[in-house]
Amino acid sequence: MQTRTLGTSGPQTSTLGLGCMGMSALYGDSDRGESIATIHAALDAGITLLDTGDFYGMGHNELLINEALRTAPAAAREKAQTSVKFGALRTVEGGFTGYDGRPNAVKNFAAYSLQRLGTDHIDIYRIARIDPDVPIEETVGAIAELVQAGHVRHIGLSEVGAESLRRAAAVAPISDLQIEYSLISRGIEDTILPTARELGIGITAYGVLSRGLISGHFSRDRRLAANDFRGMSPRFQGENLSRNLDLVDALRKIAEQKGVSVAQTAIAWVLSRGADIVPLVGARRRDRLTEALGALDIGLDAGELAAIEQAIPADAAAGDRYPTDQMAHLDSER
């Protein structure tokens, strides 16, 4: 497994990370046994970075990772790195009611995550969305205190804009910014990515397959389960879905000419954007993980990159990446 370093202050990680959210929430029902087997397969392949959130399945995802690591070979377990998001407030019914970035809340969230994960430290800790009522300096300062105490190794951020990046970096070293980045989600390229690079902050890119939309496996007639988040996502609705799948069809032609899959091409494109970017693949099954790992062996030359850019221009996606109420929480979109 190749490695990349997250920014100037962050850890060295595997070139691909495993996003574990879908194993517990938001994409319909999942298979616990297959989820654990997939984490084991990822570790066996050399993936070290496991990304989660304390609110994924109300703690279920952290407990799942705990079980997977406890039952993994010791050598793999010792190399595993946890990237944890915190701060989302939820209801019993599963709704989201806001974010809490108060210093005492930060330390409270961390205490529960350490217990669920069954570890004495979290490798990268980040608030999922900025709390509008708490200055980012206070939230980051609280994580910095956890670093000083040895409970956290590195400070990360999630979905923040350029100004917030600067404010946070003035408080303490920031290893990476976790943010959506894919062929059809390229908003970070204007100001956020240049600012991160100026500040020496790495990028962990989630949504590299746009929640399966550009994986090559999503069809126009697919029916989503009632508990699948994508049923409310604008990009999966009506005419938007049709237009976005037209883009996938264009990408498929390029992939077929190269003899690789659509998903591998989309992941390879993100990998090509810079050595400071670590894509997170949200594989829930071993076969999808195997496919994603194949992207590591794909080199895209200048001609192929130009063909991809022509097939899917930067502003080609139809629909926002989140429903309107959730878009309002994204500091990165302001």
GROMACS .gro file of C-alpha atoms in nm:
model
  334
    1MET     CA    1   0.000   0.000   0.000
    2GLN     CA    2   0.132   0.342  -0.094
    3THR     CA    3   0.120   0.616   0.168
    4ARG     CA    4   0.056   0.988   0.182
    5THR     CA    5   0.111   1.243   0.457
    6LEU     CA    6  -0.175   1.463   0.576
    7GLY     CA    7  -0.040   1.814   0.563
    8THR     CA    8   0.280   1.931   0.730
    9SER     CA    9   0.167   1.838   1.082
   10GLY     CA   10  -0.045   1.530   1.022
   11PRO     CA   11   0.021   1.157   1.016
   12GLN     CA   12   0.133   0.935   0.733
   13THR     CA   13  -0.162   0.726   0.621
   14SER     CA   14  -0.252   0.480   0.350
   15THR     CA   15  -0.318   0.646   0.015
   16LEU     CA   16  -0.681   0.536   0.040
   17GLY     CA   17  -0.887   0.552   0.358
   18LEU     CA   18  -1.201   0.355   0.442
   19GLY     CA   19  -1.514   0.557   0.518
   20CYS     CA   20  -1.722   0.343   0.753
   21MET     CA   21  -2.042   0.549   0.783
   22GLY     CA   22  -2.251   0.337   0.547
   23MET     CA   23  -2.190   0.030   0.758
   24SER     CA   24  -2.415   0.180   1.025
   25ALA     CA   25  -2.637   0.451   0.884
   26LEU     CA   26  -2.787   0.655   0.602
   27TYR     CA   27  -2.755   0.409   0.311
   28GLY     CA   28  -3.020   0.160   0.412
   29ASP     CA   29  -2.969  -0.167   0.596
   30SER     CA   30  -2.621  -0.317   0.617
   31ASP     CA   31  -2.475  -0.657   0.705
   32ARG     CA   32  -2.273  -0.649   1.027
   33GLY     CA   33  -2.070  -0.958   0.940
   34GLU     CA   34  -1.987  -0.829   0.592
   35SER     CA   35  -1.901  -0.488   0.735
   36ILE     CA   36  -1.647  -0.636   0.976
   37ALA     CA   37  -1.509  -0.860   0.702
   38THR     CA   38  -1.469  -0.553   0.481
   39ILE     CA   39  -1.276  -0.365   0.752
   40HIS     CA   40  -1.055  -0.672   0.797
   41ALA     CA   41  -0.997  -0.691   0.421
   42ALA     CA   42  -0.909  -0.320   0.413
   43LEU     CA   43  -0.657  -0.363   0.694
   44ASP     CA   44  -0.514  -0.669   0.522
   45ALA     CA   45  -0.471  -0.465   0.201
   46GLY     CA   46  -0.275  -0.202   0.391
   47ILE     CA   47  -0.545   0.057   0.449
   48THR     CA   48  -0.474   0.220   0.782
   49LEU     CA   49  -0.717   0.515   0.798
   50LEU     CA   50  -1.066   0.430   0.925
   51ASP     CA   51  -1.308   0.723   0.919
   52THR     CA   52  -1.615   0.740   1.141
   53GLY     CA   53  -1.838   0.973   1.340
   54ASP     CA   54  -1.974   0.933   1.690
   55PHE     CA   55  -2.323   1.003   1.552
   56TYR     CA   56  -2.312   0.736   1.280
   57GLY     CA   57  -2.583   0.501   1.397
   58MET     CA   58  -2.578   0.672   1.741
   59GLY     CA   59  -2.242   0.518   1.829
   60HIS     CA   60  -2.302   0.194   1.639
   61ASN     CA   61  -2.022   0.268   1.393
   62GLU     CA   62  -1.760   0.321   1.662
   63LEU     CA   63  -1.864  -0.003   1.832
   64LEU     CA   64  -1.844  -0.181   1.496
   65ILE     CA   65  -1.491  -0.055   1.441
   66ASN     CA   66  -1.403  -0.161   1.795
   67GLU     CA   67  -1.521  -0.514   1.720
   68ALA     CA   68  -1.340  -0.523   1.386
   69LEU     CA   69  -1.013  -0.409   1.540
   70ARG     CA   70  -1.041  -0.646   1.838
   71THR     CA   71  -1.081  -0.940   1.601
   72ALA     CA   72  -0.813  -0.830   1.352
   73PRO     CA   73  -0.454  -0.954   1.361
   74ALA     CA   74  -0.245  -0.760   1.613
   75ALA     CA   75  -0.012  -0.617   1.348
   76ALA     CA   76  -0.303  -0.470   1.152
   77ARG     CA   77  -0.472  -0.341   1.466
   78GLU     CA   78  -0.158  -0.157   1.572
   79LYS     CA   79  -0.132   0.021   1.236
   80ALA     CA   80  -0.497   0.127   1.226
   81GLN     CA   81  -0.571   0.498   1.258
   82THR     CA   82  -0.908   0.636   1.364
   83SER     CA   83  -1.049   0.959   1.223
   84VAL     CA   84  -1.353   1.064   1.425
   85LYS     CA   85  -1.609   1.338   1.372
   86PHE     CA   86  -1.814   1.469   1.662
   87GLY     CA   87  -2.062   1.741   1.750
   88ALA     CA   88  -2.382   1.642   1.569
   89LEU     CA   89  -2.690   1.648   1.791
   90ARG     CA   90  -2.958   1.390   1.721
   91THR     CA   91  -3.305   1.285   1.829
   92VAL     CA   92  -3.423   0.940   1.931
   93GLU     CA   93  -3.592   0.916   1.591
   94GLY     CA   94  -3.262   0.982   1.414
   95GLY     CA   95  -3.311   1.346   1.320
   96PHE     CA   96  -3.037   1.608   1.333
   97THR     CA   97  -3.095   1.914   1.550
   98GLY     CA   98  -2.768   2.104   1.526
   99TYR     CA   99  -2.405   2.094   1.639
  100ASP     CA  100  -2.230   2.150   1.970
  101GLY     CA  101  -1.873   2.281   1.965
  102ARG     CA  102  -1.847   2.409   2.323
  103PRO     CA  103  -1.516   2.308   2.486
  104ASN     CA  104  -1.682   2.099   2.759
  105ALA     CA  105  -1.896   1.926   2.499
  106VAL     CA  106  -1.588   1.850   2.288
  107LYS     CA  107  -1.424   1.672   2.581
  108ASN     CA  108  -1.748   1.492   2.665
  109PHE     CA  109  -1.787   1.363   2.309
  110ALA     CA  110  -1.425   1.245   2.312
  111ALA     CA  111  -1.467   1.054   2.637
  112TYR     CA  112  -1.759   0.857   2.494
  113SER     CA  113  -1.581   0.790   2.165
  114LEU     CA  114  -1.272   0.656   2.340
  115GLN     CA  115  -1.494   0.420   2.540
  116ARG     CA  116  -1.684   0.296   2.235
  117LEU     CA  117  -1.369   0.253   2.027
  118GLY     CA  118  -1.193   0.075   2.312
  119THR     CA  119  -0.873   0.276   2.268
  120ASP     CA  120  -0.672   0.528   2.466
  121HIS     CA  121  -0.644   0.781   2.183
  122ILE     CA  122  -0.808   0.906   1.865
  123ASP     CA  123  -0.568   0.969   1.577
  124ILE     CA  124  -0.759   1.258   1.417
  125TYR     CA  125  -1.048   1.437   1.586
  126ARG     CA  126  -1.273   1.693   1.418
  127ILE     CA  127  -1.608   1.861   1.460
  128ALA     CA  128  -1.844   1.749   1.185
  129ARG     CA  129  -1.982   2.098   1.119
  130ILE     CA  130  -1.892   2.429   1.277
  131ASP     CA  131  -2.119   2.527   1.565
  132PRO     CA  132  -2.245   2.876   1.462
  133ASP     CA  133  -2.276   2.974   1.828
  134VAL     CA  134  -1.918   2.887   1.925
  135PRO     CA  135  -1.607   3.047   1.773
  136ILE     CA  136  -1.400   2.789   1.587
  137GLU     CA  137  -1.103   2.900   1.796
  138GLU     CA  138  -1.271   2.769   2.112
  139THR     CA  139  -1.358   2.433   1.957
  140VAL     CA  140  -1.011   2.382   1.814
  141GLY     CA  141  -0.858   2.497   2.142
  142ALA     CA  142  -1.047   2.226   2.326
  143ILE     CA  143  -0.919   1.959   2.086
  144ALA     CA  144  -0.568   2.099   2.134
  145GLU     CA  145  -0.607   2.038   2.508
  146LEU     CA  146  -0.704   1.677   2.430
  147VAL     CA  147  -0.386   1.652   2.221
  148GLN     CA  148  -0.180   1.784   2.512
  149ALA     CA  149  -0.343   1.527   2.741
  150GLY     CA  150  -0.259   1.244   2.499
  151HIS     CA  151  -0.620   1.156   2.417
  152VAL     CA  152  -0.597   1.284   2.057
  153ARG     CA  153  -0.300   1.277   1.819
  154HIS     CA  154  -0.401   1.528   1.552
  155ILE     CA  155  -0.662   1.799   1.493
  156GLY     CA  156  -0.876   1.789   1.182
  157LEU     CA  157  -1.162   1.994   1.041
  158SER     CA  158  -1.466   1.912   0.834
  159GLU     CA  159  -1.652   2.112   0.569
  160VAL     CA  160  -1.510   2.452   0.661
  161GLY     CA  161  -1.434   2.744   0.434
  162ALA     CA  162  -1.106   2.925   0.373
  163GLU     CA  163  -1.156   3.190   0.642
  164SER     CA  164  -1.236   2.931   0.908
  165LEU     CA  165  -0.932   2.729   0.801
  166ARG     CA  166  -0.711   3.030   0.867
  167ARG     CA  167  -0.872   3.103   1.204
  168ALA     CA  168  -0.838   2.742   1.317
  169ALA     CA  169  -0.477   2.711   1.199
  170ALA     CA  170  -0.387   3.020   1.400
  171VAL     CA  171  -0.484   2.832   1.719
  172ALA     CA  172  -0.313   2.496   1.666
  173PRO     CA  173  -0.166   2.279   1.388
  174ILE     CA  174  -0.438   2.130   1.165
  175SER     CA  175  -0.358   1.799   0.998
  176ASP     CA  176  -0.634   1.783   0.741
  177LEU     CA  177  -0.965   1.911   0.618
  178GLN     CA  178  -1.227   1.646   0.547
  179ILE     CA  179  -1.450   1.767   0.268
  180GLU     CA  180  -1.648   1.633  -0.025
  181TYR     CA  181  -1.441   1.623  -0.343
  182SER     CA  182  -1.521   1.432  -0.658
  183LEU     CA  183  -1.564   1.477  -1.030
  184ILE     CA  184  -1.905   1.631  -0.966
  185SER     CA  185  -1.824   1.812  -0.638
  186ARG     CA  186  -1.538   2.047  -0.714
  187GLY     CA  187  -1.627   2.354  -0.512
  188ILE     CA  188  -1.308   2.332  -0.304
  189GLU     CA  189  -1.088   2.411  -0.601
  190ASP     CA  190  -1.159   2.786  -0.604
  191THR     CA  191  -1.041   2.901  -0.260
  192ILE     CA  192  -1.053   2.620  -0.005
  193LEU     CA  193  -0.794   2.388  -0.161
  194PRO     CA  194  -0.543   2.668  -0.235
  195THR     CA  195  -0.581   2.795   0.122
  196ALA     CA  196  -0.532   2.447   0.268
  197ARG     CA  197  -0.215   2.408   0.063
  198GLU     CA  198  -0.089   2.748   0.168
  199LEU     CA  199  -0.139   2.652   0.533
  200GLY     CA  200   0.007   2.302   0.497
  201ILE     CA  201  -0.325   2.129   0.562
  202GLY     CA  202  -0.400   1.799   0.390
  203ILE     CA  203  -0.734   1.690   0.241
  204THR     CA  204  -0.925   1.374   0.321
  205ALA     CA  205  -1.177   1.363   0.040
  206TYR     CA  206  -1.509   1.195   0.109
  207GLY     CA  207  -1.788   1.134  -0.142
  208VAL     CA  208  -1.535   1.051  -0.415
  209LEU     CA  209  -1.806   0.840  -0.581
  210SER     CA  210  -2.079   1.086  -0.483
  211ARG     CA  211  -2.255   0.832  -0.261
  212GLY     CA  212  -2.254   0.578  -0.541
  213LEU     CA  213  -2.396   0.816  -0.801
  214ILE     CA  214  -2.083   0.809  -1.017
  215SER     CA  215  -1.975   0.456  -0.924
  216GLY     CA  216  -2.114   0.305  -1.240
  217HIS     CA  217  -2.344   0.085  -1.033
  218PHE     CA  218  -2.641   0.320  -0.990
  219SER     CA  219  -2.928   0.292  -1.239
  220ARG     CA  220  -3.214   0.522  -1.332
  221ASP     CA  221  -3.476   0.274  -1.216
  222ARG     CA  222  -3.319   0.190  -0.882
  223ARG     CA  223  -3.553   0.220  -0.584
  224LEU     CA  224  -3.398   0.333  -0.259
  225ALA     CA  225  -3.500   0.208   0.085
  226ALA     CA  226  -3.696   0.441   0.311
  227ASN     CA  227  -3.394   0.472   0.544
  228ASP     CA  228  -3.152   0.561   0.262
  229PHE     CA  229  -3.033   0.923   0.283
  230ARG     CA  230  -3.001   0.942  -0.094
  231GLY     CA  231  -3.377   0.941  -0.127
  232MET     CA  232  -3.368   1.303  -0.002
  233SER     CA  233  -3.054   1.408  -0.187
  234PRO     CA  234  -3.123   1.656  -0.470
  235ARG     CA  235  -2.874   1.486  -0.702
  236PHE     CA  236  -3.074   1.162  -0.688
  237GLN     CA  237  -3.408   1.325  -0.770
  238GLY     CA  238  -3.600   1.317  -1.101
  239GLU     CA  239  -3.439   1.508  -1.384
  240ASN     CA  240  -3.129   1.575  -1.174
  241LEU     CA  241  -3.065   1.202  -1.150
  242SER     CA  242  -3.110   1.155  -1.521
  243ARG     CA  243  -2.869   1.437  -1.606
  244ASN     CA  244  -2.610   1.314  -1.358
  245LEU     CA  245  -2.627   0.960  -1.492
  246ASP     CA  246  -2.571   1.102  -1.840
  247LEU     CA  247  -2.237   1.224  -1.704
  248VAL     CA  248  -2.165   0.875  -1.575
  249ASP     CA  249  -2.238   0.732  -1.920
  250ALA     CA  250  -1.981   0.972  -2.067
  251LEU     CA  251  -1.728   0.866  -1.804
  252ARG     CA  252  -1.806   0.500  -1.874
  253LYS     CA  253  -1.687   0.536  -2.233
  254ILE     CA  254  -1.349   0.661  -2.112
  255ALA     CA  255  -1.324   0.385  -1.852
  256GLU     CA  256  -1.408   0.115  -2.105
  257GLN     CA  257  -1.143   0.243  -2.344
  258LYS     CA  258  -0.889   0.207  -2.063
  259GLY     CA  259  -1.021  -0.132  -1.956
  260VAL     CA  260  -1.112  -0.024  -1.602
  261SER     CA  261  -1.435   0.042  -1.415
  262VAL     CA  262  -1.618   0.372  -1.379
  263ALA     CA  263  -1.558   0.375  -1.004
  264GLN     CA  264  -1.186   0.312  -1.049
  265THR     CA  265  -1.164   0.598  -1.297
  266ALA     CA  266  -1.345   0.839  -1.063
  267ILE     CA  267  -1.122   0.745  -0.768
  268ALA     CA  268  -0.807   0.765  -0.982
  269TRP     CA  269  -0.909   1.117  -1.086
  270VAL     CA  270  -0.925   1.229  -0.721
  271LEU     CA  271  -0.589   1.061  -0.655
  272SER     CA  272  -0.443   1.259  -0.946
  273ARG     CA  273  -0.534   1.594  -0.792
  274GLY     CA  274  -0.237   1.597  -0.557
  275ALA     CA  275  -0.027   1.396  -0.317
  276ASP     CA  276  -0.181   1.592  -0.029
  277ILE     CA  277  -0.524   1.437  -0.095
  278VAL     CA  278  -0.633   1.105   0.059
  279PRO     CA  279  -0.962   0.975  -0.085
  280LEU     CA  280  -1.200   0.796   0.151
  281VAL     CA  281  -1.386   0.510  -0.014
  282GLY     CA  282  -1.717   0.417   0.144
  283ALA     CA  283  -1.711   0.047   0.059
  284ARG     CA  284  -1.956  -0.160   0.264
  285ARG     CA  285  -1.870  -0.490   0.094
  286ARG     CA  286  -1.549  -0.667   0.009
  287ASP     CA  287  -1.617  -0.671  -0.364
  288ARG     CA  288  -1.663  -0.293  -0.370
  289LEU     CA  289  -1.345  -0.253  -0.165
  290THR     CA  290  -1.152  -0.469  -0.410
  291GLU     CA  291  -1.277  -0.258  -0.697
  292ALA     CA  292  -1.175   0.064  -0.519
  293LEU     CA  293  -0.828  -0.069  -0.443
  294GLY     CA  294  -0.781  -0.127  -0.814
  295ALA     CA  295  -0.775   0.249  -0.863
  296LEU     CA  296  -0.431   0.256  -0.704
  297ASP     CA  297  -0.289   0.080  -1.009
  298ILE     CA  298  -0.440   0.322  -1.259
  299GLY     CA  299  -0.235   0.605  -1.400
  300LEU     CA  300  -0.422   0.875  -1.589
  301ASP     CA  301  -0.211   1.053  -1.848
  302ALA     CA  302  -0.265   1.411  -1.965
  303GLY     CA  303  -0.485   1.304  -2.254
  304GLU     CA  304  -0.708   1.089  -2.036
  305LEU     CA  305  -0.741   1.362  -1.774
  306ALA     CA  306  -0.839   1.608  -2.046
  307ALA     CA  307  -1.099   1.364  -2.180
  308ILE     CA  308  -1.245   1.323  -1.830
  309GLU     CA  309  -1.260   1.699  -1.781
  310GLN     CA  310  -1.440   1.733  -2.114
  311ALA     CA  311  -1.686   1.455  -2.028
  312ILE     CA  312  -1.759   1.600  -1.684
  313PRO     CA  313  -1.689   1.976  -1.662
  314ALA     CA  314  -1.639   2.122  -1.316
  315ASP     CA  315  -1.991   2.266  -1.293
  316ALA     CA  316  -2.176   1.983  -1.465
  317ALA     CA  317  -2.358   1.828  -1.168
  318ALA     CA  318  -2.733   1.877  -1.143
  319GLY     CA  319  -2.860   1.954  -0.793
  320ASP     CA  320  -2.697   2.043  -0.462
  321ARG     CA  321  -2.498   1.778  -0.277
  322TYR     CA  322  -2.724   1.801   0.032
  323PRO     CA  323  -3.087   1.900   0.095
  324THR     CA  324  -3.137   2.273   0.153
  325ASP     CA  325  -3.157   2.253   0.534
  326GLN     CA  326  -2.829   2.061   0.551
  327MET     CA  327  -2.655   2.289   0.301
  328ALA     CA  328  -2.715   2.570   0.551
  329HIS     CA  329  -2.479   2.398   0.799
  330LEU     CA  330  -2.187   2.391   0.553
  331ASP     CA  331  -1.935   2.663   0.628
  332SER     CA  332  -1.759   2.548   0.311
  333GLU     CA  333  -2.052   2.665   0.099
  334ARG     CA  334  -2.066   3.021   0.230
   0.00000   0.00000   0.00000
